[in-house]
Short mmCIF file of C-alpha atoms and ligand atoms in Angstrom, two decimals:
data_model
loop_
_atom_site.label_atom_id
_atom_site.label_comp_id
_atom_site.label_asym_id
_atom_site.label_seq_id
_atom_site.Cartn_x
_atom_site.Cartn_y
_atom_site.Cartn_z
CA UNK A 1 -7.61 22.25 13.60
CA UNK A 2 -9.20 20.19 10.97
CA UNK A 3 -9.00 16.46 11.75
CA UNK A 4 -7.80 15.47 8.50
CA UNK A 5 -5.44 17.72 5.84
CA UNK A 6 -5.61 18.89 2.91
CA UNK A 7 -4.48 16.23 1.68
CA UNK A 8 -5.92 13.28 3.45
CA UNK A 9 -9.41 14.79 2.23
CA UNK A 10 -8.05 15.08 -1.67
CA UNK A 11 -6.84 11.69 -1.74
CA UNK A 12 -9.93 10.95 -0.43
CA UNK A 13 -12.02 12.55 -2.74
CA UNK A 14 -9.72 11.89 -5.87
CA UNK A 15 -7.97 8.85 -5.10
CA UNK A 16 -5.07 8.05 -7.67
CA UNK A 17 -4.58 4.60 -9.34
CA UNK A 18 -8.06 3.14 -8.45
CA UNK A 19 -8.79 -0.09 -10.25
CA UNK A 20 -7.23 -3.57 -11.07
CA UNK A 21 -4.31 -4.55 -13.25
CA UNK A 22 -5.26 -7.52 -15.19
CA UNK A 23 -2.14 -10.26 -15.77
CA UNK A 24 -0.43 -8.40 -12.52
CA UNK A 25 2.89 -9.92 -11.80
CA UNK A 26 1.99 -9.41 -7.70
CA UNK A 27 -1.03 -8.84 -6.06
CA UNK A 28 -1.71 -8.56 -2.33
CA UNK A 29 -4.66 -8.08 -0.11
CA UNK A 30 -4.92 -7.05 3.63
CA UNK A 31 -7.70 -6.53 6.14
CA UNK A 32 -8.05 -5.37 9.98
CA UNK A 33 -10.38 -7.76 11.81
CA UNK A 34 -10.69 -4.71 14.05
CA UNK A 35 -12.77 -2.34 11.54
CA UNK A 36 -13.17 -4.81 8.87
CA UNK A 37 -11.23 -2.54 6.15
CA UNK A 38 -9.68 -4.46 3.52
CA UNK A 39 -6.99 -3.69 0.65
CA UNK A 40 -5.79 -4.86 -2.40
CA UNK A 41 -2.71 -3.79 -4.21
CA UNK A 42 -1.67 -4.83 -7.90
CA UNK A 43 1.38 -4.30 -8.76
CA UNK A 44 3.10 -4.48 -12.81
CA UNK A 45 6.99 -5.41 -12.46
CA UNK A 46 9.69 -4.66 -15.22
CA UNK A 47 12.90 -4.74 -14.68
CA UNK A 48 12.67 -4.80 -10.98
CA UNK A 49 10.90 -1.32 -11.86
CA UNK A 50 6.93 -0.71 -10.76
CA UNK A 51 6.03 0.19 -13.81
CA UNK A 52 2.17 0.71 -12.84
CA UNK A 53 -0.24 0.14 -9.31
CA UNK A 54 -3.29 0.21 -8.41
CA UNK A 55 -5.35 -0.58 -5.46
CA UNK A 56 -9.02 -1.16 -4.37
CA UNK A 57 -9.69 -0.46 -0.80
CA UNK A 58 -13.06 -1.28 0.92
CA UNK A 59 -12.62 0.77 3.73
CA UNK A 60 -12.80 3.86 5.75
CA UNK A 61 -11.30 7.46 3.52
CA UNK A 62 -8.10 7.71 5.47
CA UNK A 63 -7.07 3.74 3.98
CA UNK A 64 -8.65 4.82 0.87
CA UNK A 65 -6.23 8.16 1.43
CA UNK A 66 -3.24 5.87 1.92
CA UNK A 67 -3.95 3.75 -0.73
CA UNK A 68 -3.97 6.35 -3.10
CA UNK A 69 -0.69 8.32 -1.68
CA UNK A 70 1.02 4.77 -1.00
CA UNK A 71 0.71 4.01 -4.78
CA UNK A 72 1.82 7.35 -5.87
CA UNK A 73 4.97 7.00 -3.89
CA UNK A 74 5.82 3.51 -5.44
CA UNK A 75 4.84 3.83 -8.71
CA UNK A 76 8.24 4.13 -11.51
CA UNK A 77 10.65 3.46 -8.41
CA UNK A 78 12.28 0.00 -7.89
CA UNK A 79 11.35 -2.88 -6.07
CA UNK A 80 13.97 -2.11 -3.35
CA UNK A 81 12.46 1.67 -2.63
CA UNK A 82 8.98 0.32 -2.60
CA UNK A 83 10.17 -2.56 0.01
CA UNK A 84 11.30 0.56 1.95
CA UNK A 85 8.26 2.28 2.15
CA UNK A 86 6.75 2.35 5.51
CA UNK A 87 3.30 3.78 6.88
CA UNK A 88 5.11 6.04 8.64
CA UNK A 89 6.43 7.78 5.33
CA UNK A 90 2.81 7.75 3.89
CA UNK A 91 1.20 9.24 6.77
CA UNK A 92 3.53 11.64 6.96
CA UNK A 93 2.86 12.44 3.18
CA UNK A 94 -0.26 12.90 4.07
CA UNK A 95 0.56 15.57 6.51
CA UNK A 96 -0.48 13.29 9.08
CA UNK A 97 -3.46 10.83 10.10
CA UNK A 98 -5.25 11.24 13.54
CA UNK A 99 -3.57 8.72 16.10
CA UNK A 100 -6.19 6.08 16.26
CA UNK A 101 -6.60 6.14 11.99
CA UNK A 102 -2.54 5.22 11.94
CA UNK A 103 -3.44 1.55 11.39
CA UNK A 104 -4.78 2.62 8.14
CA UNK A 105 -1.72 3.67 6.45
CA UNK A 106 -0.30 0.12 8.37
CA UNK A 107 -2.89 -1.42 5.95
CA UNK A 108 -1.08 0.37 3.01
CA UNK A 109 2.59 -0.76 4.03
CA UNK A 110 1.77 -4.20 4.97
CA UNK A 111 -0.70 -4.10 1.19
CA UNK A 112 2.78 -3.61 -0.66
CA UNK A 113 4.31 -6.10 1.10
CA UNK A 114 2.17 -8.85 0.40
CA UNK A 115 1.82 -7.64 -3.37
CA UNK A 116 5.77 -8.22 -4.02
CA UNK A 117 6.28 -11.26 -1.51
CA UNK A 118 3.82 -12.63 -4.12
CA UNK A 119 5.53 -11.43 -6.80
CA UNK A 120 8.80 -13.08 -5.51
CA UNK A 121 6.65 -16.21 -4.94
CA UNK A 122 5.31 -16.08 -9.02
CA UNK A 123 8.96 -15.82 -10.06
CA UNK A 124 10.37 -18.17 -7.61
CA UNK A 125 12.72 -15.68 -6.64
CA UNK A 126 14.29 -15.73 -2.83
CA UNK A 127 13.82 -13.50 -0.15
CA UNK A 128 14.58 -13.01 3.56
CA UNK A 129 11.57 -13.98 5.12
CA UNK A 130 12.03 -11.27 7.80
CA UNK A 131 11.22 -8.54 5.44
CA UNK A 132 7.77 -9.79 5.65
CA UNK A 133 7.17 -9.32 9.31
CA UNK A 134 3.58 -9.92 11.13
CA UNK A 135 2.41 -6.30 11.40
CA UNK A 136 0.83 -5.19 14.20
CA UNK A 137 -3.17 -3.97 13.84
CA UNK A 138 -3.40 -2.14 16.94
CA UNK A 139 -1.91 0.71 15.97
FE1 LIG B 1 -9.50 0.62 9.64
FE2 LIG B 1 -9.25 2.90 8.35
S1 LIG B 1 -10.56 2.48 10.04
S2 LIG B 1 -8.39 0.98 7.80
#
């Protein structure tokens, strides 16, 4: 069996919704000390609707893979779905990352996170802190 899908390799290879957002209303960047791979997600709020994404990843092609399929699954859906998007969901979108590249699609996940925490810190809007947990970079 290949080590990565189908997919993993065309998100690779053709990554969706590469670039910056200028003026983004949230914008959040993560790194792994462990293999130095480091993301940043810009996110364009409406309405509490993502109305566009994009990401630049400096990192290995299974974060750049996430990236890309983490961005697809946000963009046009509300803040609340993309709070509820875990790595699990975009590795599994993915048809599945090898075991020890899991921490990659972590970096997506966490990526989001930090892009609309800062876009409820911009507004001044509340938020439970504990939807922002410390994630975990072993993985
Ligand atoms: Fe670390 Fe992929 S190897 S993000």
């Amino acid at each position: 069996m290949a080590l990565y899908s189908e997919k993993v390799m065309d998100h690779f290879q053709h990554p969706r919704n590469v670039g910056v957002i200028e003026n983004a209303d949230g914008v959040g960047e993560v790194g792994n000390a462990k293999c130095g791979d480091i993301m940043k997600i810009y996110l364009k709020i409406e309405n509490d609707i993502i109305e566009d994404v994009k990401f630049e990843t400096f990192g290995c092609g299974s974060a750049i893979a996430s990236s890309s399929m983490a961005t697809e699954m946000i963009k046009g859906k509300s803040i609340h779905e993309a709070m509820a998007l875990t790595n699990k969901a975009v590795a599994e979108a993915l048809d599945g990352l090898p075991a020890h590249k899991l921490h990659c699609s972590v970096l997506a996940e966490e990526a989001i996170k930090n892009a609309l925490k800062d876009y409820y810190d911009r507004r001044g809007l509340p938020y439970d802190e504990k939807d922002f947990p410390e994630f975990d970079h072993e993985e």
